[in-house]
């Protein structure tokens, strides 16, 4: 019951997805070991699959749309990669003539994947023979795996999103996109995505989604991870209504994942790259927000200083996607938990309940994410509160200074102010070196969310178990702040060799397996989207009308009517948020940019043509 | 490009096996597919490739021939261009040639009546023999022609979507066959539901039979677990009522006879509803494809209902046999012996994914070829037929 089907579109989304499924796998594994298995219901995100050898395994309820040569096949499904010779003899069944073989360069699997496969094979062999195995051999295999995982940390070691996947996917989970030869350009424009799928490919994709949904007893909804600033965004905008129809689900949570929060990943000085990025951003906001139930744009936090416990490389997708995946994992955690009497303050939530919480007005369905990773020790917080009230007269009495949160939402800084409603998740907090009690955890959440003085409906979820770190996770932690997975913090107890250097930002690879981190996230509907949307809306006409903009749109085969329609949609979105902002019954102050929103109305086009169907065909 | 296509043309020509970077295999001779796989940068080449796609869209076959023809025409044109002829004149020449060719074809073609089965078989065989080997092509010829004749309705245009292509991966079985009815690629999700039903009523519906949280619950306040349970039970009651209405209809039409009752729902059916249906001896399928719903009503009669209030004996269809077939972890449901078989299914069996894909492509092309013959009511002998 309450299953969730996940669909991933695009390369960065697949990177994030790989990390996400690794986190789920690790959580399930550790849960079985430590007896906390009751908290998370695996059936929600995974299903049983019976492979060709008759073994039953859990595979994610997942469908991936990826460009054809962006992944290494065999590592996904555990099936041996096709060998051309054996297939050459097999082909003769349907054709008796000669065959000409064109073999593309095989995408090499990463060392980590190969070791993992060997490990699985030997483990199976061991089970079949049921013979004892020496712990030394097991330990040496484990250390080899750890070393391979550590090597993934090098700047250019990870080339494909399958390089660091530790879960096995169903053989039908990946839909490769056919060759893209329509133009000489790459798949970078939002509007290029709509006609990339042939009719048969489209049907095949919708069919697979349908069969995934049919296997669910009573699905909560769909969870889409989309790399929206590019062709995949346009593809999703085109196909989403059909996807809803064929899976017969209404609730769609769309996570728009971006490699960077403010501009092209490698910020060159080319004006056209920046303009293209901004055009994509506007088009994505216009089309995707109206199609999805709740749209959450996400990117790794812009300031490295906002997360003092971590250090990451903003140019590596391996790192930024890991941060996005960690946030995604936390905010969606309440969907996956089974209600348990042991933790009464934990509250599982379904997608429908979240929708009712976060959708604060008609068409106002954007959501922001902010949080802290890892969470600082709660006791230090209360100590500083005491010091403040004793020493200074300026601080408010009775209110602790909440640590400033980092924002995972591109375009919104500071994080999460002017909040209208939120879902807060706190996992694995520590208080004075020991796992925190539920009371102090609740207090912490309370202070954290009320620092801007407004009151809002909040659904909170508190768990004492931290988030277990999977093996191929990037080494971004200052490991003094980690704790081992059974709850004891790892202040002095660090990993073997190589981790003290990580504190000083050294480049030695480190591995954080068998550790866990604490995390707090807030997923909120906020009035702060108003200035963000206004800025994009006002910028759009100038950008799309200018020389650079027009030439870019032409290369994307994007017609005038698409631009006009997107502007219409942006105005509607801005209107929706303006209505919330000026609601006389709200207790919070109006944002200072109310003047901006009224002047935006002056640019409303007088002739509005709304294109029917898919506008850019 | 043209040189690649020449090899493609002949019936004894080579078939291309494309192995992707991730190890996926595709076997094809379809020019369209090959063009999609090639990296084409030259804008002229892109335009030629677009022509091939257009050809595929309209006719379904002959993409390789198109590319060949264009290649030759351009070679000829280049000779004249190098002598100094203005391109405009060439274009006018091409236009004139095009008009003349169309006139010639119209006068040259032989009439083909839709009832001439042999002629249709010839057309199908010509198309199929360039895609799969001879024996298989002959086997598929009959299937293709029968399929098109089955879906042909006198007063309406031929809609090839009414022929479903279903594939089953099976190591040993290689018999592709035509089923005058439907095959659905999913089955019942309850162990107690009947596995085979004969002489049954079919109910096609688009009604939600799973527990949905009510939209508005801001007015409900509960202060105890019992009250919450009562709230949940009340919401559950809505779905239960719907299921009970279906069961009542079944009892009404089937009575004490041995007739079966099948419910095929486009929306979901949750475990409690499945339980109720199973106890009443009803076979229920959930989340069916929209196209299958349309095909079902065409084949079995009746009409799809969108809300439970429309339930009545008139909306039911009939089928002679409904049974399920399990293959590994896949379950298929066959609906056969239908009163108005205006839709059919071609069941393709093969050992590997790429074999299935190859046969599927071939059948699709064959279907298009036969359809075009019936639409144009005429054939022109020649082309690849003499090989």
Short mmCIF file of C-alpha atoms in Angstrom, two decimals, chain A residues 50-57 77-80 117 120-122 124-125 128 168:
data_model
loop_
_atom_site.label_atom_id
_atom_site.label_comp_id
_atom_site.label_asym_id
_atom_site.label_seq_id
_atom_site.Cartn_x
_atom_site.Cartn_y
_atom_site.Cartn_z
CA UNK A 50 12.42 -12.42 -9.90
CA UNK A 51 15.42 -12.56 -12.15
CA UNK A 52 16.42 -15.19 -14.65
CA UNK A 53 18.24 -17.27 -12.09
CA UNK A 54 15.15 -17.52 -9.95
CA UNK A 55 16.49 -15.28 -7.22
CA UNK A 56 14.10 -12.80 -5.69
CA UNK A 57 15.43 -9.35 -5.03
CA UNK A 77 20.87 -5.27 -14.01
CA UNK A 78 23.59 -7.71 -13.08
CA UNK A 79 23.09 -9.48 -16.38
CA UNK A 80 26.30 -10.16 -18.23
CA UNK A 117 29.66 -7.64 -9.16
CA UNK A 120 27.82 -10.43 -5.39
CA UNK A 121 28.88 -13.42 -7.44
CA UNK A 122 31.14 -14.80 -4.75
CA UNK A 124 25.99 -16.17 -4.25
CA UNK A 125 28.49 -18.90 -4.80
CA UNK A 128 25.05 -22.14 -2.89
CA UNK A 168 20.44 -3.47 -9.12
#
